[in-house]
Amino acid sequence: MGEAAALASALSWATAGVAVTSLSTRLPAAALSALQMVVASAALLVMLMVSNSAAEFSEAETLTLLGVAGSAVVGLTLADPTYVRALSIMGMQRTYPVTVGLFIVLTAAAGVLILDEKFTVGLLAGGVLIGLGCYLIVVPRGKQHPAEETSSPLVAPAAEPPQLHEHRFEGYVMLGLAPLLWATATVWLASARGELSPIAASALRMPVGAGLLMLFLLIVRPHALQRAAANRRDLVMIAGAGLVGMAGGSLLYVYALMEAGAARAAVLSASSPLFVIPLSMLFLNEILTRRILMGTAISVTG
C-alpha cells in the first residue's frame, strides 16, 4: 500500500498542477496560492483534530514551533506564488519537471553540506542527470531546418507558451527561485521539526503560510483576492487543487514514507513529471516537444 500511496501522491500533485496552470494565466498568482492554502489548511486542521495530534503543540519546544512556522513563510508564503507565476509564464511541461528536479538537487546538496547526510556517487550522478534534463527542457534550441520538422501531432519540434516570449527572463528567475525556496524550507523544517508528527507539523505550517499571504493580500492587493474569488467555477477548481494537491498529496506522501520507506517513496513520487505530460496535453493543449520529452525522462531518471 505504501508504493501505491507514493504513486497516488505523484498523480495528485500532477492533477492539481493542471488545475493551477489553467487558472494561473487569468488569476493573480499570490491570490491563487492563498486561496489554495486556506482550503488545505482547513482540511489539515480537521485531520489534526481527528488524529488527536493537537496535544503535540503543548509538548513541543518554542524554538521547534518557531522553526516550523518559519519554514512555512519560506516554503509556502514566498515559494508557492513564485511557482504559480512560473507556471503562468513557462507552461506546465517546462515548469513542473524543472522545479521538481532542481528542488531534489538543492535539497540533497543542502542535506550533505548542512545536515551532514552521507555523500554518494549516486547523488552526484543523479544531480548531473537532473541538470542535463533541466537544460534540455528550458534552454531553447536554435531555429530548426524545415526538413527536421515533424508532422506528428504528439511530438512537435518546437512549442512555447505565449507568455514565454514576453517574460522569458522573469520565467527563468521564477524557475530557479521556487525550488531554492522549497529546498531552504525543507532543510529548515528537517532541522527544526523536533518531535512533531507529520500531521501536526503540516497543520501548523499550512495555516501560518496561508494566514501571512492572506494578510499581505488584504492589506496590499485586496482587488487580487476579489478577482480570484469572483467566479464560482474558479473557486471550485482552486478548492479542488488545495484539497487534492496541497493537503491530499502531502499526506499520501507521508503515508508512503511510513509504509514503503524513504527510498521507494522518493523514487515513486519523483515520477510525477511523467503524469504531467499526458495531463498537460489532454487538458491544457500544451504541445510536447522532443527536448521536453527527453529532458523529462533524463530528469526523472536522475
GROMACS .gro file of C-alpha atoms in nm:
model
  302
    1MET     CA    1   0.000   0.000   0.000
    2GLY     CA    2   0.291   0.234   0.063
    3GLU     CA    3   0.407   0.212  -0.300
    4ALA     CA    4   0.051   0.277  -0.419
    5ALA     CA    5   0.028   0.580  -0.191
    6ALA     CA    6   0.352   0.720  -0.337
    7LEU     CA    7   0.220   0.688  -0.691
    8ALA     CA    8  -0.113   0.836  -0.582
    9SER     CA    9   0.068   1.135  -0.433
   10ALA     CA   10   0.256   1.186  -0.761
   11LEU     CA   11  -0.070   1.174  -0.956
   12SER     CA   12  -0.245   1.410  -0.714
   13TRP     CA   13   0.034   1.669  -0.742
   14ALA     CA   14   0.026   1.648  -1.121
   15THR     CA   15  -0.356   1.674  -1.132
   16ALA     CA   16  -0.361   1.974  -0.901
   17GLY     CA   17  -0.086   2.129  -1.112
   18VAL     CA   18  -0.307   2.110  -1.421
   19ALA     CA   19  -0.586   2.297  -1.243
   20VAL     CA   20  -0.348   2.564  -1.114
   21THR     CA   21  -0.183   2.609  -1.454
   22SER     CA   22  -0.519   2.656  -1.625
   23LEU     CA   23  -0.605   2.931  -1.376
   24SER     CA   24  -0.263   3.094  -1.349
   25THR     CA   25  -0.284   3.277  -1.681
   26ARG     CA   26  -0.603   3.456  -1.570
   27LEU     CA   27  -0.573   3.498  -1.193
   28PRO     CA   28  -0.306   3.669  -0.976
   29ALA     CA   29  -0.052   3.414  -0.857
   30ALA     CA   30  -0.049   3.525  -0.492
   31ALA     CA   31  -0.430   3.518  -0.463
   32LEU     CA   32  -0.448   3.177  -0.630
   33SER     CA   33  -0.190   3.039  -0.388
   34ALA     CA   34  -0.354   3.196  -0.084
   35LEU     CA   35  -0.697   3.052  -0.157
   36GLN     CA   36  -0.549   2.706  -0.217
   37MET     CA   37  -0.367   2.722   0.114
   38VAL     CA   38  -0.679   2.831   0.302
   39VAL     CA   39  -0.866   2.525   0.176
   40ALA     CA   40  -0.571   2.295   0.252
   41SER     CA   41  -0.539   2.449   0.600
   42ALA     CA   42  -0.900   2.370   0.682
   43ALA     CA   43  -0.856   2.009   0.569
   44LEU     CA   44  -0.533   1.964   0.766
   45LEU     CA   45  -0.683   2.115   1.082
   46VAL     CA   46  -0.972   1.868   1.060
   47MET     CA   47  -0.722   1.584   1.025
   48LEU     CA   48  -0.528   1.721   1.322
   49MET     CA   49  -0.837   1.702   1.542
   50VAL     CA   50  -0.943   1.359   1.416
   51SER     CA   51  -0.595   1.216   1.478
   52ASN     CA   52  -0.576   1.367   1.829
   53SER     CA   53  -0.240   1.523   1.742
   54ALA     CA   54  -0.319   1.874   1.872
   55ALA     CA   55  -0.168   1.791   2.212
   56GLU     CA   56   0.176   1.778   2.049
   57PHE     CA   57   0.185   2.158   2.030
   58SER     CA   58   0.173   2.199   2.408
   59GLU     CA   59   0.457   1.949   2.446
   60ALA     CA   60   0.680   2.097   2.175
   61GLU     CA   61   0.954   2.348   2.248
   62THR     CA   62   0.905   2.711   2.147
   63LEU     CA   63   1.205   2.701   1.910
   64THR     CA   64   1.054   2.398   1.738
   65LEU     CA   65   0.724   2.576   1.679
   66LEU     CA   66   0.902   2.889   1.557
   67GLY     CA   67   1.121   2.683   1.322
   68VAL     CA   68   0.823   2.502   1.170
   69ALA     CA   69   0.639   2.832   1.129
   70GLY     CA   70   0.946   2.994   0.974
   71SER     CA   71   0.974   2.714   0.718
   72ALA     CA   72   0.613   2.789   0.624
   73VAL     CA   73   0.697   3.152   0.548
   74VAL     CA   74   0.974   3.048   0.310
   75GLY     CA   75   0.822   2.731   0.163
   76LEU     CA   76   0.460   2.844   0.133
   77THR     CA   77   0.410   3.221   0.165
   78LEU     CA   78   0.705   3.303  -0.064
   79ALA     CA   79   0.760   2.987  -0.270
   80ASP     CA   80   0.409   2.896  -0.380
   81PRO     CA   81   0.322   3.227  -0.554
   82THR     CA   82   0.664   3.210  -0.721
   83TYR     CA   83   0.587   2.861  -0.852
   84VAL     CA   84   0.241   2.963  -0.976
   85ARG     CA   85   0.393   3.261  -1.158
   86ALA     CA   86   0.642   3.027  -1.325
   87LEU     CA   87   0.353   2.806  -1.437
   88SER     CA   88   0.176   3.102  -1.596
   89ILE     CA   89   0.486   3.208  -1.792
   90MET     CA   90   0.665   2.882  -1.879
   91GLY     CA   91   0.377   2.635  -1.900
   92MET     CA   92   0.337   2.313  -1.705
   93GLN     CA   93   0.560   2.086  -1.916
   94ARG     CA   94   0.859   2.313  -1.858
   95THR     CA   95   0.790   2.433  -1.504
   96TYR     CA   96   0.698   2.109  -1.329
   97PRO     CA   97   0.993   1.881  -1.413
   98VAL     CA   98   1.247   2.163  -1.382
   99THR     CA   99   1.130   2.285  -1.041
  100VAL     CA  100   1.094   1.930  -0.906
  101GLY     CA  101   1.437   1.831  -1.037
  102LEU     CA  102   1.614   2.140  -0.905
  103PHE     CA  103   1.437   2.101  -0.571
  104ILE     CA  104   1.573   1.746  -0.536
  105VAL     CA  105   1.927   1.855  -0.632
  106LEU     CA  106   1.930   2.154  -0.397
  107THR     CA  107   1.778   1.958  -0.109
  108ALA     CA  108   2.027   1.674  -0.150
  109ALA     CA  109   2.317   1.920  -0.163
  110ALA     CA  110   2.193   2.102   0.145
  111GLY     CA  111   2.145   1.772   0.326
  112VAL     CA  112   2.511   1.685   0.267
  113LEU     CA  113   2.653   2.031   0.338
  114ILE     CA  114   2.428   2.142   0.624
  115LEU     CA  115   2.270   1.833   0.781
  116ASP     CA  116   2.580   1.610   0.748
  117GLU     CA  117   2.396   1.350   0.542
  118LYS     CA  118   2.608   1.092   0.355
  119PHE     CA  119   2.750   1.191   0.016
  120THR     CA  120   2.744   0.918  -0.250
  121VAL     CA  121   2.842   0.888  -0.614
  122GLY     CA  122   2.475   0.822  -0.687
  123LEU     CA  123   2.383   1.168  -0.555
  124LEU     CA  124   2.639   1.328  -0.784
  125ALA     CA  125   2.533   1.124  -1.089
  126GLY     CA  126   2.166   1.195  -1.022
  127GLY     CA  127   2.235   1.566  -0.989
  128VAL     CA  128   2.420   1.572  -1.322
  129LEU     CA  129   2.132   1.393  -1.498
  130ILE     CA  130   1.877   1.629  -1.347
  131GLY     CA  131   2.085   1.927  -1.457
  132LEU     CA  132   2.107   1.790  -1.811
  133GLY     CA  133   1.733   1.722  -1.820
  134CYS     CA  134   1.654   2.075  -1.699
  135TYR     CA  135   1.884   2.220  -1.966
  136LEU     CA  136   1.703   2.029  -2.243
  137ILE     CA  137   1.364   2.140  -2.113
  138VAL     CA  138   1.437   2.508  -2.056
  139VAL     CA  139   1.707   2.620  -2.298
  140PRO     CA  140   1.554   2.662  -2.646
  141ARG     CA  141   1.721   2.505  -2.946
  142GLY     CA  142   1.827   2.719  -3.239
  143LYS     CA  143   1.588   2.754  -3.529
  144GLN     CA  144   1.541   2.422  -3.700
  145HIS     CA  145   1.566   2.345  -4.067
  146PRO     CA  146   1.222   2.275  -4.219
  147ALA     CA  147   1.334   1.923  -4.314
  148GLU     CA  148   1.381   1.845  -3.944
  149GLU     CA  149   1.022   1.925  -3.857
  150THR     CA  150   0.771   1.651  -3.792
  151SER     CA  151   0.405   1.632  -3.873
  152SER     CA  152   0.330   1.427  -3.561
  153PRO     CA  153   0.052   1.587  -3.353
  154LEU     CA  154   0.205   1.447  -3.033
  155VAL     CA  155   0.575   1.530  -3.059
  156ALA     CA  156   0.645   1.867  -3.219
  157PRO     CA  157   0.983   2.021  -3.292
  158ALA     CA  158   0.910   2.341  -3.101
  159ALA     CA  159   0.648   2.483  -2.868
  160GLU     CA  160   0.650   2.775  -2.630
  161PRO     CA  161   0.373   2.918  -2.410
  162PRO     CA  162   0.255   3.258  -2.537
  163GLN     CA  163   0.381   3.448  -2.230
  164LEU     CA  164   0.730   3.298  -2.257
  165HIS     CA  165   0.821   3.535  -2.540
  166GLU     CA  166   0.731   3.844  -2.336
  167HIS     CA  167   0.852   3.734  -1.990
  168ARG     CA  168   1.135   3.489  -2.066
  169PHE     CA  169   1.383   3.634  -1.813
  170GLU     CA  170   1.122   3.653  -1.537
  171GLY     CA  171   1.020   3.294  -1.611
  172TYR     CA  172   1.379   3.171  -1.576
  173VAL     CA  173   1.415   3.357  -1.245
  174MET     CA  174   1.093   3.203  -1.113
  175LEU     CA  175   1.206   2.854  -1.225
  176GLY     CA  176   1.522   2.887  -1.017
  177LEU     CA  177   1.378   3.074  -0.721
  178ALA     CA  178   1.086   2.841  -0.644
  179PRO     CA  179   1.295   2.525  -0.587
  180LEU     CA  180   1.555   2.726  -0.395
  181LEU     CA  181   1.286   2.845  -0.154
  182TRP     CA  182   1.141   2.492  -0.127
  183ALA     CA  183   1.482   2.344  -0.051
  184THR     CA  184   1.554   2.612   0.210
  185ALA     CA  185   1.220   2.548   0.379
  186THR     CA  186   1.272   2.170   0.369
  187VAL     CA  187   1.614   2.186   0.534
  188TRP     CA  188   1.481   2.429   0.793
  189LEU     CA  189   1.185   2.201   0.866
  190ALA     CA  190   1.405   1.891   0.885
  191SER     CA  191   1.630   2.055   1.142
  192ALA     CA  192   1.354   2.223   1.344
  193ARG     CA  193   1.058   1.981   1.346
  194GLY     CA  194   1.161   1.809   1.669
  195GLU     CA  195   0.908   1.555   1.791
  196LEU     CA  196   0.613   1.693   1.594
  197SER     CA  197   0.437   1.432   1.382
  198PRO     CA  198   0.394   1.497   1.009
  199ILE     CA  199   0.025   1.579   1.056
  200ALA     CA  200   0.096   1.823   1.340
  201ALA     CA  201   0.381   1.991   1.151
  202SER     CA  202   0.168   2.023   0.836
  203ALA     CA  203  -0.129   2.155   1.035
  204LEU     CA  204   0.095   2.427   1.177
  205ARG     CA  205   0.280   2.517   0.858
  206MET     CA  206  -0.015   2.549   0.621
  207PRO     CA  207  -0.228   2.791   0.831
  208VAL     CA  208   0.080   3.006   0.903
  209GLY     CA  209   0.166   3.025   0.533
  210ALA     CA  210  -0.195   3.089   0.434
  211GLY     CA  211  -0.252   3.349   0.706
  212LEU     CA  212   0.052   3.558   0.619
  213LEU     CA  213  -0.020   3.551   0.246
  214MET     CA  214  -0.387   3.640   0.302
  215LEU     CA  215  -0.285   3.926   0.534
  216PHE     CA  216  -0.048   4.061   0.270
  217LEU     CA  217  -0.317   4.047   0.002
  218LEU     CA  218  -0.585   4.206   0.223
  219ILE     CA  219  -0.352   4.499   0.300
  220VAL     CA  220  -0.164   4.545  -0.026
  221ARG     CA  221  -0.369   4.380  -0.303
  222PRO     CA  222  -0.732   4.331  -0.195
  223HIS     CA  223  -0.851   4.354  -0.557
  224ALA     CA  224  -0.644   4.046  -0.643
  225LEU     CA  225  -0.840   3.838  -0.391
  226GLN     CA  226  -1.171   3.975  -0.517
  227ARG     CA  227  -1.074   3.889  -0.873
  228ALA     CA  228  -0.970   3.534  -0.782
  229ALA     CA  229  -1.291   3.472  -0.586
  230ALA     CA  230  -1.529   3.631  -0.835
  231ASN     CA  231  -1.605   3.319  -1.038
  232ARG     CA  232  -1.770   3.019  -0.871
  233ARG     CA  233  -1.619   2.772  -1.119
  234ASP     CA  234  -1.271   2.909  -1.047
  235LEU     CA  235  -1.330   2.875  -0.674
  236VAL     CA  236  -1.429   2.511  -0.716
  237MET     CA  237  -1.110   2.442  -0.912
  238ILE     CA  238  -0.898   2.625  -0.654
  239ALA     CA  239  -1.058   2.431  -0.370
  240GLY     CA  240  -1.003   2.104  -0.554
  241ALA     CA  241  -0.636   2.186  -0.613
  242GLY     CA  242  -0.591   2.275  -0.246
  243LEU     CA  243  -0.753   1.953  -0.127
  244VAL     CA  244  -0.601   1.718  -0.385
  245GLY     CA  245  -0.253   1.866  -0.417
  246MET     CA  246  -0.159   2.055  -0.103
  247ALA     CA  247  -0.349   1.850   0.157
  248GLY     CA  248  -0.406   1.508  -0.002
  249GLY     CA  249  -0.077   1.479  -0.190
  250SER     CA  250   0.129   1.571   0.113
  251LEU     CA  251  -0.046   1.324   0.344
  252LEU     CA  252  -0.025   1.044   0.087
  253TYR     CA  253   0.348   1.106   0.062
  254VAL     CA  254   0.388   1.095   0.440
  255TYR     CA  255   0.197   0.766   0.449
  256ALA     CA  256   0.422   0.631   0.173
  257LEU     CA  257   0.730   0.725   0.372
  258MET     CA  258   0.598   0.535   0.673
  259GLU     CA  259   0.484   0.224   0.485
  260ALA     CA  260   0.728   0.187   0.194
  261GLY     CA  261   1.035   0.363   0.328
  262ALA     CA  262   1.210   0.677   0.214
  263ALA     CA  263   1.387   0.526  -0.088
  264ARG     CA  264   1.080   0.373  -0.253
  265ALA     CA  265   0.859   0.670  -0.167
  266ALA     CA  266   1.107   0.922  -0.308
  267VAL     CA  267   1.162   0.730  -0.632
  268LEU     CA  268   0.793   0.665  -0.698
  269SER     CA  269   0.676   1.016  -0.607
  270ALA     CA  270   0.950   1.162  -0.829
  271SER     CA  271   0.766   1.005  -1.123
  272SER     CA  272   0.509   1.287  -1.104
  273PRO     CA  273   0.655   1.474  -1.406
  274LEU     CA  274   0.566   1.171  -1.618
  275PHE     CA  275   0.199   1.220  -1.526
  276VAL     CA  276   0.229   1.587  -1.617
  277ILE     CA  277   0.299   1.523  -1.986
  278PRO     CA  278  -0.028   1.345  -2.081
  279LEU     CA  279  -0.237   1.561  -1.846
  280SER     CA  280  -0.098   1.886  -1.986
  281MET     CA  281  -0.158   1.767  -2.342
  282LEU     CA  282  -0.511   1.649  -2.263
  283PHE     CA  283  -0.639   1.939  -2.052
  284LEU     CA  284  -0.408   2.234  -2.130
  285ASN     CA  285  -0.349   2.173  -2.502
  286GLU     CA  286   0.027   2.203  -2.448
  287ILE     CA  287   0.236   2.060  -2.731
  288LEU     CA  288   0.502   1.807  -2.640
  289THR     CA  289   0.846   1.868  -2.792
  290ARG     CA  290   1.130   1.621  -2.833
  291ARG     CA  291   1.350   1.822  -2.597
  292ILE     CA  292   1.085   1.836  -2.324
  293LEU     CA  293   1.021   1.462  -2.357
  294MET     CA  294   1.393   1.378  -2.345
  295GLY     CA  295   1.463   1.628  -2.067
  296THR     CA  296   1.179   1.500  -1.852
  297ALA     CA  297   1.287   1.138  -1.895
  298ILE     CA  298   1.651   1.220  -1.811
  299SER     CA  299   1.549   1.435  -1.512
  300VAL     CA  300   1.319   1.166  -1.369
  301THR     CA  301   1.596   0.909  -1.417
  302GLY     CA  302   1.834   1.138  -1.228
   0.00000   0.00000   0.00000
